[in-house]
C-alpha cells in the first residue's frame, strides 16, 4: 500500500502548464563513443521522436500528472505533421501549434554514447519563427503557469508579458541563446532556471555559487536557479537570502538528452502546484535523474509515482551559503 507523500499531486483539477518554444523531429543514434574526427561511425540503436526544449518539458508535465499545452511552430511538410501527431499522442494539447507555409520543420541528428553524453546537430529553418501571433492576458488566463524556452524569442516575450499581466507564473528556461535573447526575456520572467553554460556565459564567472549571486543581483525581481547536471542544482532562496546547492541523485547515466527539459517541466508543474521551493528542486532533480537512466530523449520522463518513490530513498546532499559571503 502506497502512503501519501508531500510530492503527490494536490487535490482537485490537474494544474495547467503552457510550454512555448521548440518542436523538433530528432533522430537519435546510440554509439559506443562520440566521434573525434572525420570518418564513419556505426550506431547500435536508433530512434526517431518529436521533442525539443519546450516539447520535452510539456511531455514531462503530462507524465507527472499535469495538463500540458504546447505553442510551437512546424513547417507545412510531412515532418511537421508527424511532429504534431507524435506530441499529441503523448498527451500534449497541440491545438496552439502553428504550421508555417513555405518553411521546413526543425530536425536534429543526435549521437548518444555509452556514458550518456551526446553530440547534437540541429537545423532550424530561418522562416519557421518569423510569424508571431499576438498574445494577451486572456490567452493565458486558463493556465496556472507558462514556461518558455529561448528558441522562439519574440513569442516567448509576448507570452511571458501576458502571463505576468494575468498574474500567472512566468518561467524562463535560460539556456544558451543568441546575443541579447536572455537579457530581453529575463525582465519579463518571474522564475529563471538557467543551464550551467548559459549562466556562466551571462555571469562571466565559473564558480556556481558566485554565478548565482551575480545573476540574482542582475535579475533581482526573479527566482534564480542554475542546473549543473551531475553536479546538482543551485538557487537563491529569496526567503532566507541564502544560496543553496542540492547534490544530484546518483544514477547510471544512459542518455542525458532532454534531462534539463524534464527538469524544467517538473519545476513548472511543481511550482504551479504550490510546492515549496526546496521540495520543488528535489522533485525536479529526481525527475531529471530518472530520465537519464533511459535511452530515447524525452521518452525517459518518469511518472509521478516513480519520482515520489525514488524520493523516499534519496539521502539529500545540501549546502548553503549566505549571499555576499565567500564565493557568493
PDB file of C-alpha atoms in Angstrom:
ATOM      1  CA  UNK A   1       0.000   0.000   0.000  1.00  0.00           C
ATOM      2  CA  UNK A   2       1.427   3.381  -1.048  1.00  0.00           C
ATOM      3  CA  UNK A   3       1.480   6.036   1.642  1.00  0.00           C
ATOM      4  CA  UNK A   4       0.724   9.682   0.937  1.00  0.00           C
ATOM      5  CA  UNK A   5       3.643  11.983   0.202  1.00  0.00           C
ATOM      6  CA  UNK A   6       4.364  15.694   0.033  1.00  0.00           C
ATOM      7  CA  UNK A   7       5.194  15.023  -3.610  1.00  0.00           C
ATOM      8  CA  UNK A   8       1.750  13.701  -4.535  1.00  0.00           C
ATOM      9  CA  UNK A   9      -0.358  15.824  -6.857  1.00  0.00           C
ATOM     10  CA  UNK A  10      -2.597  18.216  -4.912  1.00  0.00           C
ATOM     11  CA  UNK A  11      -6.346  17.563  -4.755  1.00  0.00           C
ATOM     12  CA  UNK A  12      -8.651  18.987  -7.377  1.00  0.00           C
ATOM     13  CA  UNK A  13      -8.011  19.563 -11.051  1.00  0.00           C
ATOM     14  CA  UNK A  14      -4.642  18.959 -12.663  1.00  0.00           C
ATOM     15  CA  UNK A  15      -2.597  22.144 -12.909  1.00  0.00           C
ATOM     16  CA  UNK A  16      -2.316  23.565 -16.424  1.00  0.00           C
ATOM     17  CA  UNK A  17       1.101  24.463 -17.844  1.00  0.00           C
ATOM     18  CA  UNK A  18       1.683  26.146 -21.200  1.00  0.00           C
ATOM     19  CA  UNK A  19       5.065  25.459 -22.796  1.00  0.00           C
ATOM     20  CA  UNK A  20       6.303  27.712 -25.609  1.00  0.00           C
ATOM     21  CA  UNK A  21       9.178  27.050 -27.988  1.00  0.00           C
ATOM     22  CA  UNK A  22      10.976  24.253 -29.777  1.00  0.00           C
ATOM     23  CA  UNK A  23       9.308  21.345 -31.568  1.00  0.00           C
ATOM     24  CA  UNK A  24      11.836  19.205 -33.451  1.00  0.00           C
ATOM     25  CA  UNK A  25      11.977  15.795 -35.099  1.00  0.00           C
ATOM     26  CA  UNK A  26      15.043  14.168 -33.574  1.00  0.00           C
ATOM     27  CA  UNK A  27      16.884  11.160 -34.941  1.00  0.00           C
ATOM     28  CA  UNK A  28      18.859   9.574 -32.109  1.00  0.00           C
ATOM     29  CA  UNK A  29      21.749   7.205 -32.741  1.00  0.00           C
ATOM     30  CA  UNK A  30      23.285   5.238 -29.892  1.00  0.00           C
ATOM     31  CA  UNK A  31      27.048   4.740 -30.269  1.00  0.00           C
ATOM     32  CA  UNK A  32      29.843   3.367 -28.130  1.00  0.00           C
ATOM     33  CA  UNK A  33      31.869   6.581 -28.208  1.00  0.00           C
ATOM     34  CA  UNK A  34      31.397  10.003 -29.754  1.00  0.00           C
ATOM     35  CA  UNK A  35      33.476  10.681 -32.877  1.00  0.00           C
ATOM     36  CA  UNK A  36      36.669  12.721 -32.566  1.00  0.00           C
ATOM     37  CA  UNK A  37      37.274  13.347 -36.269  1.00  0.00           C
ATOM     38  CA  UNK A  38      36.112  12.538 -39.766  1.00  0.00           C
ATOM     39  CA  UNK A  39      35.082   9.057 -40.854  1.00  0.00           C
ATOM     40  CA  UNK A  40      32.142   6.701 -40.419  1.00  0.00           C
ATOM     41  CA  UNK A  41      30.582   5.654 -37.122  1.00  0.00           C
ATOM     42  CA  UNK A  42      28.135   2.750 -36.826  1.00  0.00           C
ATOM     43  CA  UNK A  43      25.335   3.062 -34.235  1.00  0.00           C
ATOM     44  CA  UNK A  44      23.876   0.038 -32.491  1.00  0.00           C
ATOM     45  CA  UNK A  45      20.447   1.561 -31.792  1.00  0.00           C
ATOM     46  CA  UNK A  46      18.321   4.396 -33.146  1.00  0.00           C
ATOM     47  CA  UNK A  47      15.055   6.179 -32.511  1.00  0.00           C
ATOM     48  CA  UNK A  48      13.079   8.983 -34.153  1.00  0.00           C
ATOM     49  CA  UNK A  49      10.988  11.122 -31.835  1.00  0.00           C
ATOM     50  CA  UNK A  50       9.426  14.580 -31.724  1.00  0.00           C
ATOM     51  CA  UNK A  51      10.905  16.627 -28.902  1.00  0.00           C
ATOM     52  CA  UNK A  52      12.786  19.887 -28.313  1.00  0.00           C
ATOM     53  CA  UNK A  53      13.124  22.001 -25.193  1.00  0.00           C
ATOM     54  CA  UNK A  54       9.518  23.133 -24.747  1.00  0.00           C
ATOM     55  CA  UNK A  55       8.092  19.928 -26.233  1.00  0.00           C
ATOM     56  CA  UNK A  56      10.031  17.682 -23.860  1.00  0.00           C
ATOM     57  CA  UNK A  57       9.112  19.892 -20.903  1.00  0.00           C
ATOM     58  CA  UNK A  58       5.445  19.619 -21.882  1.00  0.00           C
ATOM     59  CA  UNK A  59       5.779  15.834 -22.030  1.00  0.00           C
ATOM     60  CA  UNK A  60       7.263  15.847 -18.525  1.00  0.00           C
ATOM     61  CA  UNK A  61       4.292  17.868 -17.288  1.00  0.00           C
ATOM     62  CA  UNK A  62       1.887  15.330 -18.793  1.00  0.00           C
ATOM     63  CA  UNK A  63       3.815  12.330 -17.430  1.00  0.00           C
ATOM     64  CA  UNK A  64       3.823  13.853 -13.939  1.00  0.00           C
ATOM     65  CA  UNK A  65       0.064  14.334 -13.906  1.00  0.00           C
ATOM     66  CA  UNK A  66      -0.266  17.880 -15.184  1.00  0.00           C
ATOM     67  CA  UNK A  67      -2.278  19.265 -18.074  1.00  0.00           C
ATOM     68  CA  UNK A  68       0.255  20.273 -20.746  1.00  0.00           C
ATOM     69  CA  UNK A  69      -0.200  22.548 -23.767  1.00  0.00           C
ATOM     70  CA  UNK A  70       2.403  23.462 -26.373  1.00  0.00           C
ATOM     71  CA  UNK A  71       2.807  26.512 -28.590  1.00  0.00           C
ATOM     72  CA  UNK A  72       5.431  25.838 -31.225  1.00  0.00           C
ATOM     73  CA  UNK A  73       5.917  26.027 -34.975  1.00  0.00           C
ATOM     74  CA  UNK A  74       6.363  23.389 -37.673  1.00  0.00           C
ATOM     75  CA  UNK A  75       6.612  23.632 -41.441  1.00  0.00           C
ATOM     76  CA  UNK A  76       3.845  22.709 -43.832  1.00  0.00           C
ATOM     77  CA  UNK A  77       5.514  19.398 -44.569  1.00  0.00           C
ATOM     78  CA  UNK A  78       5.223  15.728 -43.668  1.00  0.00           C
ATOM     79  CA  UNK A  79       7.741  16.099 -40.841  1.00  0.00           C
ATOM     80  CA  UNK A  80       5.628  18.838 -39.295  1.00  0.00           C
ATOM     81  CA  UNK A  81       2.529  16.657 -39.406  1.00  0.00           C
ATOM     82  CA  UNK A  82       4.488  13.857 -37.775  1.00  0.00           C
ATOM     83  CA  UNK A  83       5.818  16.150 -35.028  1.00  0.00           C
ATOM     84  CA  UNK A  84       2.319  17.304 -34.119  1.00  0.00           C
ATOM     85  CA  UNK A  85       0.886  13.781 -34.245  1.00  0.00           C
ATOM     86  CA  UNK A  86       3.708  12.393 -32.079  1.00  0.00           C
ATOM     87  CA  UNK A  87       3.323  15.078 -29.433  1.00  0.00           C
ATOM     88  CA  UNK A  88      -0.486  14.850 -29.448  1.00  0.00           C
ATOM     89  CA  UNK A  89      -0.313  11.099 -28.950  1.00  0.00           C
ATOM     90  CA  UNK A  90       1.981  11.759 -25.981  1.00  0.00           C
ATOM     91  CA  UNK A  91      -0.771  13.587 -24.118  1.00  0.00           C
ATOM     92  CA  UNK A  92       0.101  17.177 -25.048  1.00  0.00           C
ATOM     93  CA  UNK A  93      -2.513  19.658 -26.267  1.00  0.00           C
ATOM     94  CA  UNK A  94      -1.087  20.826 -29.613  1.00  0.00           C
ATOM     95  CA  UNK A  95      -4.082  22.884 -30.743  1.00  0.00           C
ATOM     96  CA  UNK A  96      -1.972  26.035 -30.405  1.00  0.00           C
ATOM     97  CA  UNK A  97       0.749  24.809 -32.771  1.00  0.00           C
ATOM     98  CA  UNK A  98       1.483  26.923 -35.851  1.00  0.00           C
ATOM     99  CA  UNK A  99       2.000  25.431 -39.328  1.00  0.00           C
ATOM    100  CA  UNK A 100       4.172  27.819 -41.330  1.00  0.00           C
ATOM    101  CA  UNK A 101       3.672  27.846 -45.096  1.00  0.00           C
ATOM    102  CA  UNK A 102       6.918  27.630 -47.036  1.00  0.00           C
ATOM    103  CA  UNK A 103       9.053  26.732 -44.014  1.00  0.00           C
ATOM    104  CA  UNK A 104      10.733  23.423 -43.249  1.00  0.00           C
ATOM    105  CA  UNK A 105      10.162  21.750 -39.913  1.00  0.00           C
ATOM    106  CA  UNK A 106      13.056  21.622 -37.470  1.00  0.00           C
ATOM    107  CA  UNK A 107      15.133  18.445 -37.457  1.00  0.00           C
ATOM    108  CA  UNK A 108      18.102  17.253 -35.446  1.00  0.00           C
ATOM    109  CA  UNK A 109      20.597  14.380 -35.586  1.00  0.00           C
ATOM    110  CA  UNK A 110      21.915  13.299 -32.192  1.00  0.00           C
ATOM    111  CA  UNK A 111      24.616  10.831 -31.197  1.00  0.00           C
ATOM    112  CA  UNK A 112      24.414   9.420 -27.652  1.00  0.00           C
ATOM    113  CA  UNK A 113      27.403   7.468 -26.293  1.00  0.00           C
ATOM    114  CA  UNK A 114      27.618   4.784 -23.618  1.00  0.00           C
ATOM    115  CA  UNK A 115      28.348   7.387 -20.931  1.00  0.00           C
ATOM    116  CA  UNK A 116      25.092   9.171 -21.759  1.00  0.00           C
ATOM    117  CA  UNK A 117      26.794  12.187 -23.341  1.00  0.00           C
ATOM    118  CA  UNK A 118      25.618  13.486 -26.692  1.00  0.00           C
ATOM    119  CA  UNK A 119      26.550  15.330 -29.869  1.00  0.00           C
ATOM    120  CA  UNK A 120      23.711  17.352 -31.414  1.00  0.00           C
ATOM    121  CA  UNK A 121      23.395  18.723 -34.961  1.00  0.00           C
ATOM    122  CA  UNK A 122      20.148  20.753 -35.150  1.00  0.00           C
ATOM    123  CA  UNK A 123      18.605  22.574 -38.106  1.00  0.00           C
ATOM    124  CA  UNK A 124      16.027  25.361 -37.774  1.00  0.00           C
ATOM    125  CA  UNK A 125      14.610  26.986 -40.901  1.00  0.00           C
ATOM    126  CA  UNK A 126      15.083  30.757 -40.623  1.00  0.00           C
ATOM    127  CA  UNK A 127      11.446  31.284 -41.620  1.00  0.00           C
ATOM    128  CA  UNK A 128       9.987  28.959 -39.021  1.00  0.00           C
ATOM    129  CA  UNK A 129       9.660  31.547 -36.255  1.00  0.00           C
ATOM    130  CA  UNK A 130       9.159  34.738 -38.270  1.00  0.00           C
ATOM    131  CA  UNK A 131       5.406  34.826 -37.711  1.00  0.00           C
ATOM    132  CA  UNK A 132       4.470  35.834 -34.165  1.00  0.00           C
ATOM    133  CA  UNK A 133       0.845  35.883 -33.094  1.00  0.00           C
ATOM    134  CA  UNK A 134      -0.410  38.468 -30.608  1.00  0.00           C
ATOM    135  CA  UNK A 135      -0.728  37.179 -27.041  1.00  0.00           C
ATOM    136  CA  UNK A 136      -2.793  38.870 -24.326  1.00  0.00           C
ATOM    137  CA  UNK A 137      -3.739  38.052 -20.762  1.00  0.00           C
ATOM    138  CA  UNK A 138      -6.950  36.313 -21.864  1.00  0.00           C
ATOM    139  CA  UNK A 139      -4.928  33.885 -23.999  1.00  0.00           C
ATOM    140  CA  UNK A 140      -3.045  32.633 -20.928  1.00  0.00           C
ATOM    141  CA  UNK A 141      -5.694  33.134 -18.255  1.00  0.00           C
ATOM    142  CA  UNK A 142      -6.673  29.456 -18.126  1.00  0.00           C
ATOM    143  CA  UNK A 143      -3.116  28.330 -17.376  1.00  0.00           C
ATOM    144  CA  UNK A 144      -1.521  28.124 -13.944  1.00  0.00           C
ATOM    145  CA  UNK A 145       1.985  28.645 -15.318  1.00  0.00           C
ATOM    146  CA  UNK A 146       3.764  29.324 -18.581  1.00  0.00           C
ATOM    147  CA  UNK A 147       7.231  28.012 -19.399  1.00  0.00           C
ATOM    148  CA  UNK A 148       9.138  29.413 -22.375  1.00  0.00           C
ATOM    149  CA  UNK A 149      12.422  28.383 -23.937  1.00  0.00           C
ATOM    150  CA  UNK A 150      14.792  30.572 -25.980  1.00  0.00           C
ATOM    151  CA  UNK A 151      14.139  29.115 -29.440  1.00  0.00           C
ATOM    152  CA  UNK A 152      11.276  31.492 -30.354  1.00  0.00           C
ATOM    153  CA  UNK A 153      12.229  34.672 -28.502  1.00  0.00           C
ATOM    154  CA  UNK A 154       9.552  37.014 -29.844  1.00  0.00           C
ATOM    155  CA  UNK A 155       6.677  34.681 -28.958  1.00  0.00           C
ATOM    156  CA  UNK A 156       8.372  33.833 -25.650  1.00  0.00           C
ATOM    157  CA  UNK A 157       8.498  37.507 -24.695  1.00  0.00           C
ATOM    158  CA  UNK A 158       4.865  38.133 -25.565  1.00  0.00           C
ATOM    159  CA  UNK A 159       3.808  35.065 -23.590  1.00  0.00           C
ATOM    160  CA  UNK A 160       5.837  35.990 -20.510  1.00  0.00           C
ATOM    161  CA  UNK A 161       4.464  39.530 -20.520  1.00  0.00           C
ATOM    162  CA  UNK A 162       0.889  38.268 -20.885  1.00  0.00           C
ATOM    163  CA  UNK A 163       1.412  35.791 -18.054  1.00  0.00           C
ATOM    164  CA  UNK A 164       2.764  38.477 -15.726  1.00  0.00           C
ATOM    165  CA  UNK A 165      -0.157  40.740 -16.592  1.00  0.00           C
ATOM    166  CA  UNK A 166      -2.553  37.887 -15.834  1.00  0.00           C
ATOM    167  CA  UNK A 167      -0.851  37.177 -12.507  1.00  0.00           C
ATOM    168  CA  UNK A 168       0.461  33.785 -13.640  1.00  0.00           C
ATOM    169  CA  UNK A 169       3.824  32.144 -13.107  1.00  0.00           C
ATOM    170  CA  UNK A 170       6.140  33.180 -15.960  1.00  0.00           C
ATOM    171  CA  UNK A 171       9.073  30.744 -16.127  1.00  0.00           C
ATOM    172  CA  UNK A 172      12.088  31.070 -18.427  1.00  0.00           C
ATOM    173  CA  UNK A 173      14.275  28.144 -19.469  1.00  0.00           C
ATOM    174  CA  UNK A 174      17.510  30.132 -19.571  1.00  0.00           C
ATOM    175  CA  UNK A 175      19.549  28.020 -21.964  1.00  0.00           C
ATOM    176  CA  UNK A 176      22.323  29.191 -24.265  1.00  0.00           C
ATOM    177  CA  UNK A 177      20.853  31.588 -26.836  1.00  0.00           C
ATOM    178  CA  UNK A 178      21.818  34.271 -29.311  1.00  0.00           C
ATOM    179  CA  UNK A 179      23.249  37.568 -28.138  1.00  0.00           C
ATOM    180  CA  UNK A 180      20.755  39.582 -26.125  1.00  0.00           C
ATOM    181  CA  UNK A 181      17.986  36.969 -26.045  1.00  0.00           C
ATOM    182  CA  UNK A 182      18.119  36.157 -22.337  1.00  0.00           C
ATOM    183  CA  UNK A 183      18.612  39.832 -21.488  1.00  0.00           C
ATOM    184  CA  UNK A 184      15.408  40.529 -23.446  1.00  0.00           C
ATOM    185  CA  UNK A 185      13.355  37.751 -21.861  1.00  0.00           C
ATOM    186  CA  UNK A 186      14.576  37.733 -18.252  1.00  0.00           C
ATOM    187  CA  UNK A 187      12.949  41.013 -17.129  1.00  0.00           C
ATOM    188  CA  UNK A 188       9.534  39.560 -18.006  1.00  0.00           C
ATOM    189  CA  UNK A 189      10.045  36.281 -16.117  1.00  0.00           C
ATOM    190  CA  UNK A 190       9.044  35.536 -12.536  1.00  0.00           C
ATOM    191  CA  UNK A 191      11.320  32.463 -12.401  1.00  0.00           C
ATOM    192  CA  UNK A 192      14.504  31.738 -14.368  1.00  0.00           C
ATOM    193  CA  UNK A 193      16.151  28.316 -14.403  1.00  0.00           C
ATOM    194  CA  UNK A 194      19.487  28.609 -16.198  1.00  0.00           C
ATOM    195  CA  UNK A 195      21.606  25.864 -17.676  1.00  0.00           C
ATOM    196  CA  UNK A 196      25.184  25.946 -16.392  1.00  0.00           C
ATOM    197  CA  UNK A 197      26.729  27.031 -19.735  1.00  0.00           C
ATOM    198  CA  UNK A 198      24.224  29.864 -20.154  1.00  0.00           C
ATOM    199  CA  UNK A 199      24.626  31.006 -16.547  1.00  0.00           C
ATOM    200  CA  UNK A 200      28.418  31.064 -16.712  1.00  0.00           C
ATOM    201  CA  UNK A 201      28.343  32.925 -20.009  1.00  0.00           C
ATOM    202  CA  UNK A 202      25.932  35.542 -18.725  1.00  0.00           C
ATOM    203  CA  UNK A 203      27.646  35.996 -15.358  1.00  0.00           C
ATOM    204  CA  UNK A 204      31.185  35.980 -16.727  1.00  0.00           C
ATOM    205  CA  UNK A 205      32.216  33.563 -13.980  1.00  0.00           C
ATOM    206  CA  UNK A 206      32.591  29.808 -13.479  1.00  0.00           C
ATOM    207  CA  UNK A 207      32.180  29.210  -9.723  1.00  0.00           C
ATOM    208  CA  UNK A 208      28.479  28.421  -9.478  1.00  0.00           C
ATOM    209  CA  UNK A 209      27.799  29.875  -6.038  1.00  0.00           C
ATOM    210  CA  UNK A 210      29.269  33.130  -7.288  1.00  0.00           C
ATOM    211  CA  UNK A 211      27.338  32.808 -10.561  1.00  0.00           C
ATOM    212  CA  UNK A 212      24.020  32.533  -8.731  1.00  0.00           C
ATOM    213  CA  UNK A 213      24.819  35.617  -6.678  1.00  0.00           C
ATOM    214  CA  UNK A 214      25.740  37.618  -9.789  1.00  0.00           C
ATOM    215  CA  UNK A 215      22.581  36.559 -11.630  1.00  0.00           C
ATOM    216  CA  UNK A 216      20.377  37.354  -8.642  1.00  0.00           C
ATOM    217  CA  UNK A 217      21.809  40.851  -8.482  1.00  0.00           C
ATOM    218  CA  UNK A 218      21.284  41.187 -12.233  1.00  0.00           C
ATOM    219  CA  UNK A 219      17.669  39.951 -12.123  1.00  0.00           C
ATOM    220  CA  UNK A 220      16.538  40.866  -8.612  1.00  0.00           C
ATOM    221  CA  UNK A 221      12.829  40.509  -9.434  1.00  0.00           C
ATOM    222  CA  UNK A 222      13.004  36.795 -10.308  1.00  0.00           C
ATOM    223  CA  UNK A 223      13.662  33.461  -8.652  1.00  0.00           C
ATOM    224  CA  UNK A 224      17.122  32.383  -9.854  1.00  0.00           C
ATOM    225  CA  UNK A 225      18.388  28.826 -10.266  1.00  0.00           C
ATOM    226  CA  UNK A 226      21.178  27.073 -12.168  1.00  0.00           C
ATOM    227  CA  UNK A 227      21.159  23.403 -13.133  1.00  0.00           C
ATOM    228  CA  UNK A 228      24.554  21.718 -13.434  1.00  0.00           C
ATOM    229  CA  UNK A 229      23.837  18.125 -14.477  1.00  0.00           C
ATOM    230  CA  UNK A 230      25.617  15.563 -12.328  1.00  0.00           C
ATOM    231  CA  UNK A 231      26.838  18.431 -10.128  1.00  0.00           C
ATOM    232  CA  UNK A 232      23.311  19.164  -8.970  1.00  0.00           C
ATOM    233  CA  UNK A 233      21.469  22.469  -8.836  1.00  0.00           C
ATOM    234  CA  UNK A 234      21.951  25.851  -7.188  1.00  0.00           C
ATOM    235  CA  UNK A 235      19.421  28.522  -6.357  1.00  0.00           C
ATOM    236  CA  UNK A 236      18.933  31.757  -4.457  1.00  0.00           C
ATOM    237  CA  UNK A 237      16.455  31.328  -1.616  1.00  0.00           C
ATOM    238  CA  UNK A 238      14.500  34.582  -1.516  1.00  0.00           C
ATOM    239  CA  UNK A 239      13.095  33.784   1.924  1.00  0.00           C
ATOM    240  CA  UNK A 240      16.419  33.288   3.710  1.00  0.00           C
ATOM    241  CA  UNK A 241      18.829  35.183   1.446  1.00  0.00           C
ATOM    242  CA  UNK A 242      20.970  32.049   1.108  1.00  0.00           C
ATOM    243  CA  UNK A 243      22.406  30.366  -1.961  1.00  0.00           C
ATOM    244  CA  UNK A 244      21.675  26.665  -1.774  1.00  0.00           C
ATOM    245  CA  UNK A 245      23.266  23.707  -3.522  1.00  0.00           C
ATOM    246  CA  UNK A 246      21.407  20.435  -3.916  1.00  0.00           C
ATOM    247  CA  UNK A 247      23.516  17.461  -4.980  1.00  0.00           C
ATOM    248  CA  UNK A 248      22.173  15.411  -7.877  1.00  0.00           C
ATOM    249  CA  UNK A 249      20.756  11.934  -7.240  1.00  0.00           C
ATOM    250  CA  UNK A 250      23.291   9.223  -8.057  1.00  0.00           C
ATOM    251  CA  UNK A 251      22.257   7.307 -11.173  1.00  0.00           C
ATOM    252  CA  UNK A 252      23.983   5.478 -14.006  1.00  0.00           C
ATOM    253  CA  UNK A 253      23.505   7.834 -16.942  1.00  0.00           C
ATOM    254  CA  UNK A 254      22.487   6.138 -20.170  1.00  0.00           C
ATOM    255  CA  UNK A 255      21.204   9.206 -22.021  1.00  0.00           C
ATOM    256  CA  UNK A 256      21.290  12.801 -20.747  1.00  0.00           C
ATOM    257  CA  UNK A 257      19.368  14.169 -23.738  1.00  0.00           C
ATOM    258  CA  UNK A 258      16.286  16.136 -22.576  1.00  0.00           C
ATOM    259  CA  UNK A 259      17.207  15.809 -18.885  1.00  0.00           C
ATOM    260  CA  UNK A 260      17.264  19.588 -18.492  1.00  0.00           C
ATOM    261  CA  UNK A 261      13.933  19.869 -20.275  1.00  0.00           C
ATOM    262  CA  UNK A 262      12.403  17.276 -17.950  1.00  0.00           C
ATOM    263  CA  UNK A 263      13.748  19.316 -15.013  1.00  0.00           C
ATOM    264  CA  UNK A 264      12.053  22.432 -16.376  1.00  0.00           C
ATOM    265  CA  UNK A 265       8.733  20.696 -16.947  1.00  0.00           C
ATOM    266  CA  UNK A 266       8.776  19.215 -13.452  1.00  0.00           C
ATOM    267  CA  UNK A 267       9.761  22.603 -11.992  1.00  0.00           C
ATOM    268  CA  UNK A 268       6.912  24.393 -13.780  1.00  0.00           C
ATOM    269  CA  UNK A 269       4.332  21.851 -12.641  1.00  0.00           C
ATOM    270  CA  UNK A 270       5.533  21.677  -9.029  1.00  0.00           C
ATOM    271  CA  UNK A 271       5.654  25.476  -8.820  1.00  0.00           C
ATOM    272  CA  UNK A 272       2.135  25.692 -10.246  1.00  0.00           C
ATOM    273  CA  UNK A 273       1.017  23.191  -7.605  1.00  0.00           C
ATOM    274  CA  UNK A 274       2.414  25.399  -4.843  1.00  0.00           C
ATOM    275  CA  UNK A 275       5.143  23.016  -3.696  1.00  0.00           C
ATOM    276  CA  UNK A 276       7.736  24.827  -1.515  1.00  0.00           C
ATOM    277  CA  UNK A 277      10.882  25.720  -3.414  1.00  0.00           C
ATOM    278  CA  UNK A 278      13.228  23.199  -1.795  1.00  0.00           C
ATOM    279  CA  UNK A 279      10.756  20.362  -2.434  1.00  0.00           C
ATOM    280  CA  UNK A 280      10.270  21.681  -5.972  1.00  0.00           C
ATOM    281  CA  UNK A 281      14.013  21.488  -6.613  1.00  0.00           C
ATOM    282  CA  UNK A 282      14.195  17.983  -5.170  1.00  0.00           C
ATOM    283  CA  UNK A 283      11.218  16.870  -7.262  1.00  0.00           C
ATOM    284  CA  UNK A 284      12.665  18.347 -10.455  1.00  0.00           C
ATOM    285  CA  UNK A 285      16.150  16.966  -9.801  1.00  0.00           C
ATOM    286  CA  UNK A 286      14.841  13.454  -9.303  1.00  0.00           C
ATOM    287  CA  UNK A 287      12.663  13.611 -12.426  1.00  0.00           C
ATOM    288  CA  UNK A 288      15.708  14.645 -14.482  1.00  0.00           C
ATOM    289  CA  UNK A 289      17.931  11.983 -12.901  1.00  0.00           C
ATOM    290  CA  UNK A 290      15.455   9.179 -13.558  1.00  0.00           C
ATOM    291  CA  UNK A 291      15.187  10.291 -17.180  1.00  0.00           C
ATOM    292  CA  UNK A 292      18.968   9.874 -17.583  1.00  0.00           C
ATOM    293  CA  UNK A 293      18.648   6.133 -16.975  1.00  0.00           C
ATOM    294  CA  UNK A 294      16.632   5.615 -20.178  1.00  0.00           C
ATOM    295  CA  UNK A 295      17.788   5.924 -23.793  1.00  0.00           C
ATOM    296  CA  UNK A 296      15.445   7.878 -26.035  1.00  0.00           C
ATOM    297  CA  UNK A 297      15.412  11.549 -25.100  1.00  0.00           C
ATOM    298  CA  UNK A 298      12.098  12.635 -23.591  1.00  0.00           C
ATOM    299  CA  UNK A 299      10.576   9.138 -23.538  1.00  0.00           C
ATOM    300  CA  UNK A 300      12.584   8.535 -20.369  1.00  0.00           C
ATOM    301  CA  UNK A 301      10.498  11.099 -18.455  1.00  0.00           C
ATOM    302  CA  UNK A 302       9.244   9.351 -15.290  1.00  0.00           C
ATOM    303  CA  UNK A 303       5.733   9.139 -13.897  1.00  0.00           C
ATOM    304  CA  UNK A 304       4.666  10.895 -10.704  1.00  0.00           C
ATOM    305  CA  UNK A 305       4.716   7.621  -8.798  1.00  0.00           C
ATOM    306  CA  UNK A 306       8.237   6.819  -9.981  1.00  0.00           C
ATOM    307  CA  UNK A 307       9.539  10.204  -8.828  1.00  0.00           C
ATOM    308  CA  UNK A 308       7.714  10.018  -5.496  1.00  0.00           C
ATOM    309  CA  UNK A 309       9.026   6.513  -4.755  1.00  0.00           C
ATOM    310  CA  UNK A 310      12.601   7.430  -5.687  1.00  0.00           C
ATOM    311  CA  UNK A 311      12.487  10.499  -3.446  1.00  0.00           C
ATOM    312  CA  UNK A 312      11.678   8.345  -0.428  1.00  0.00           C
ATOM    313  CA  UNK A 313      15.079   6.639  -0.726  1.00  0.00           C
ATOM    314  CA  UNK A 314      17.175   9.710  -1.582  1.00  0.00           C
ATOM    315  CA  UNK A 315      19.594  10.907   1.071  1.00  0.00           C
ATOM    316  CA  UNK A 316      19.713  14.559   0.075  1.00  0.00           C
ATOM    317  CA  UNK A 317      23.085  16.309  -0.049  1.00  0.00           C
ATOM    318  CA  UNK A 318      22.597  20.009   0.694  1.00  0.00           C
ATOM    319  CA  UNK A 319      24.839  23.019   1.330  1.00  0.00           C
ATOM    320  CA  UNK A 320      24.076  26.689   1.788  1.00  0.00           C
ATOM    321  CA  UNK A 321      25.937  29.989   1.793  1.00  0.00           C
ATOM    322  CA  UNK A 322      24.837  33.392   2.962  1.00  0.00           C
ATOM    323  CA  UNK A 323      24.653  35.640  -0.107  1.00  0.00           C
ATOM    324  CA  UNK A 324      27.606  38.018  -0.166  1.00  0.00           C
ATOM    325  CA  UNK A 325      29.883  35.678   1.804  1.00  0.00           C
ATOM    326  CA  UNK A 326      32.750  33.683   0.383  1.00  0.00           C
ATOM    327  CA  UNK A 327      32.305  32.878  -3.291  1.00  0.00           C
ATOM    328  CA  UNK A 328      28.776  34.285  -3.295  1.00  0.00           C
TER     329      UNK A 328
END
